[in-house]
Every structure is written in C-alpha cells, then in structure tokens.
Amino acid sequence: MSEATEKVEEKLGVKVLRIGMILLVMAIGVFGWVEGSTYTATGARFPLFLSAGIVILGTGVLVKEVRTMRRGGAHSTAAYDYEVDGLTPIEVLRRGATWLALLIGYVIMLWLVGYMATTVTWLILSLRIGARLRWLSAIIAAIIATALLEVVIQLLNVPLPMGLFYVGI
C-alpha cells in the first residue's frame, strides 16, 4: 500500500468520524437548549449557553463539510468514499442514511428513556456498525465511555434528560 493511499484512508476515517460527531454534538446541543430554556433566571443557565454554543459552532462546521462535499474537491468526504472504498453513489447515500437514522434514533430515545440507557445503546450500535467491533468489545467500550462521561457530568452538575419512561443503569 502506498503512502498516498494510507493518507487518504486516514483522512476518510477522520472525516466520517468528524461529521458523525458534529451531528451527535448538535443533537445533544439542541436537546440541551430546549431543556435549558425552561430554567428560571436564578437557576443554572450553564446548559442553555453551552448548548447554544454547540449548536452554533456545529452548524458552522457542518456547513463547511457539506460545501466541500458538494464541490467534490480533493478534501471531500464523498470523494474519499468513492476512491478508497470503491463505493457507488447509492452506497455512499446508504452509509450516510444509516448514520442519520442512528442520530435521529438517539434523539428520540433520549426523550423516551433518558440519557444513560440511550447513550450506552447508541455507542454499542455505533461501534458495531461504524468501527466494526465485535459485540463484546463494543459493549465493554460503550459502558466504559458512558461511565467516564457520567463522572464528568456529575462533577459539572449538569442536568440531563431522564426521559418519559426513565430507564436507569
């Protein structure tokens, strides 16, 4: 494998991961913005301001990525998909639709069952589908990542959605 091919493959993974993370962070930001807008003036406004910033910055980065893809330039994620993976346009669309469906499912499940169970489930599916990890590896990694995130959230004392049908872990 040539050095140029290795760089293209590395950039493809980084681009796909970046777009997925942007969409995930924006979804969490929108959800936090809605939740934070119900706090009183004397309550904690941190989630509202943080969520607004996340949505604004995420939108800017997403617009940049989409423009690059539309131009089909050398740094386009779609161009890497065609060159490296040998995918057809339908397969690229299917890959994008899969990740979009996962993100929409994450937001809906946040509302229904709350943060903890949704995050573990979403990470397991994402690691299984995206990183192609074995089930056991994906489950262990998802539990560890969610536990570490929970520690940070508890330290910051940030309220997260419990969901209509709360399922705690």
Coordinates of C-alpha atoms in Angstrom, one line a residue:
M1 CA 0.0 0.0 0.0
S2 CA 1.5 3.4 -1.0
E3 CA 1.9 6.3 1.4
A4 CA -0.7 8.3 -0.5
T5 CA -3.3 5.6 -0.1
E6 CA -2.6 5.4 3.6
K7 CA -3.1 9.1 4.0
V8 CA -6.4 9.0 2.0
E9 CA -7.7 6.2 4.2
E10 CA -6.7 8.0 7.3
K11 CA -8.4 11.2 6.1
L12 CA -11.6 9.3 5.2
G13 CA -11.9 7.9 8.7
V14 CA -11.3 11.2 10.3
K15 CA -13.8 13.0 8.0
V16 CA -16.6 10.4 8.6
L17 CA -15.9 10.5 12.4
R18 CA -15.9 14.3 12.4
I19 CA -19.2 14.5 10.6
G20 CA -20.8 11.9 12.9
M21 CA -19.5 13.6 16.0
I22 CA -20.7 17.0 14.7
L23 CA -24.2 15.7 14.2
L24 CA -24.2 14.0 17.6
V25 CA -23.0 17.1 19.4
M26 CA -25.5 19.2 17.6
A27 CA -28.3 16.9 18.5
I28 CA -27.3 16.9 22.2
G29 CA -26.9 20.7 21.9
V30 CA -30.4 21.2 20.6
F31 CA -31.9 18.9 23.2
G32 CA -30.0 20.8 26.0
W33 CA -31.1 24.1 24.5
V34 CA -34.7 23.1 24.8
E35 CA -34.2 21.7 28.3
G36 CA -32.1 24.7 29.4
S37 CA -34.7 27.2 28.2
T38 CA -37.1 26.1 30.9
Y39 CA -34.8 27.1 33.8
T40 CA -35.6 30.2 35.8
A41 CA -33.3 33.3 35.8
T42 CA -32.0 32.2 39.2
G43 CA -31.4 28.6 38.1
A44 CA -28.4 27.1 36.4
R45 CA -28.1 28.7 32.9
F46 CA -24.9 26.8 32.0
P47 CA -26.6 24.1 29.9
L48 CA -28.5 26.7 27.9
F49 CA -25.4 28.7 27.0
L50 CA -23.3 25.7 26.3
S51 CA -26.0 24.1 24.1
A52 CA -26.4 27.3 22.2
G53 CA -22.7 27.5 21.5
I54 CA -22.5 23.8 20.5
V55 CA -25.4 24.3 18.0
I56 CA -23.8 27.5 16.5
L57 CA -20.3 26.0 16.2
G58 CA -21.5 22.6 15.0
T59 CA -23.7 24.2 12.3
G60 CA -20.7 26.2 11.0
V61 CA -18.5 23.1 10.8
L62 CA -21.3 21.1 9.2
V63 CA -21.9 23.8 6.5
K64 CA -18.2 23.7 5.7
E65 CA -18.2 19.9 5.3
V66 CA -21.3 20.0 3.1
R67 CA -19.8 22.7 0.9
T68 CA -16.6 20.8 0.5
M69 CA -18.5 17.6 -0.4
R70 CA -20.7 19.5 -3.0
R71 CA -17.6 20.9 -4.7
G72 CA -16.2 17.4 -4.9
G73 CA -12.8 18.8 -4.1
A74 CA -9.7 16.8 -3.0
H75 CA -10.8 17.0 0.6
S76 CA -14.3 15.9 0.1
T77 CA -15.6 13.0 2.2
A78 CA -17.6 11.7 -0.7
A79 CA -14.6 11.8 -2.9
Y80 CA -12.7 9.6 -0.4
D81 CA -15.6 7.2 -0.2
Y82 CA -15.5 6.7 -4.0
E83 CA -11.7 6.5 -4.3
V84 CA -10.8 4.4 -1.2
D85 CA -13.8 2.2 -0.6
G86 CA -14.9 1.9 -4.2
L87 CA -18.5 2.8 -3.3
T88 CA -21.2 3.7 -5.7
P89 CA -23.2 6.9 -5.1
I90 CA -26.1 4.8 -3.7
E91 CA -23.8 3.0 -1.2
V92 CA -22.5 6.4 -0.1
L93 CA -26.0 7.6 0.4
R94 CA -26.9 4.4 2.3
R95 CA -23.9 4.9 4.6
G96 CA -25.0 8.5 5.3
A97 CA -28.6 7.5 5.8
T98 CA -27.6 4.8 8.3
W99 CA -25.7 7.3 10.5
L100 CA -28.5 9.8 10.2
A101 CA -31.0 7.2 11.3
L102 CA -28.8 6.3 14.3
L103 CA -28.6 10.0 15.3
I104 CA -32.4 10.5 14.9
G105 CA -32.9 7.4 16.9
Y106 CA -30.6 8.7 19.6
V107 CA -32.5 11.9 20.0
I108 CA -35.9 10.1 20.1
M109 CA -34.7 7.6 22.7
L110 CA -33.2 10.4 24.8
W111 CA -36.7 11.8 25.1
L112 CA -38.3 8.4 25.8
V113 CA -35.9 6.5 28.1
G114 CA -33.3 9.1 29.1
Y115 CA -29.6 9.8 28.8
M116 CA -27.9 6.8 30.3
A117 CA -29.6 3.8 28.6
T118 CA -29.7 5.7 25.3
T119 CA -26.1 6.6 25.3
V120 CA -24.9 3.0 26.1
T121 CA -27.2 1.6 23.4
W122 CA -26.2 4.2 20.8
L123 CA -22.5 3.7 21.5
I124 CA -22.8 -0.1 21.2
L125 CA -24.6 0.2 17.8
S126 CA -22.2 2.9 16.5
L127 CA -19.1 0.9 17.5
R128 CA -20.5 -2.2 16.0
I129 CA -21.7 -0.6 12.7
G130 CA -19.0 2.1 12.3
A131 CA -15.9 0.6 13.8
R132 CA -16.9 -3.0 13.1
L133 CA -16.0 -4.1 16.6
R134 CA -17.1 -7.4 18.0
W135 CA -20.2 -7.3 20.2
L136 CA -18.3 -7.9 23.4
S137 CA -15.7 -5.2 22.6
A138 CA -18.4 -2.7 21.6
I139 CA -20.4 -3.4 24.8
I140 CA -17.3 -3.0 27.1
A141 CA -16.1 0.2 25.3
A142 CA -19.6 1.7 25.4
I143 CA -20.0 1.0 29.1
I144 CA -16.6 2.5 30.0
A145 CA -17.2 5.6 27.8
T146 CA -20.6 6.2 29.3
A147 CA -19.3 5.7 32.8
L148 CA -16.4 8.2 32.2
L149 CA -18.9 10.7 30.7
E150 CA -21.2 10.3 33.6
V151 CA -18.4 11.1 36.1
V152 CA -17.7 14.4 34.2
I153 CA -21.4 15.2 34.0
Q154 CA -21.8 14.6 37.8
L155 CA -18.7 16.8 38.5
L156 CA -20.2 19.6 36.4
N157 CA -23.6 19.0 37.9
V158 CA -25.3 19.2 34.5
P159 CA -28.9 18.0 34.4
L160 CA -29.6 15.5 31.7
P161 CA -32.9 14.2 30.3
M162 CA -34.4 11.4 32.3
G163 CA -37.0 10.5 29.6
L164 CA -40.7 9.8 29.8
F165 CA -40.1 6.1 30.7
Y166 CA -36.9 6.5 32.7
V167 CA -34.6 3.5 32.5
G168 CA -31.6 4.0 34.8
I169 CA -28.5 1.9 34.8

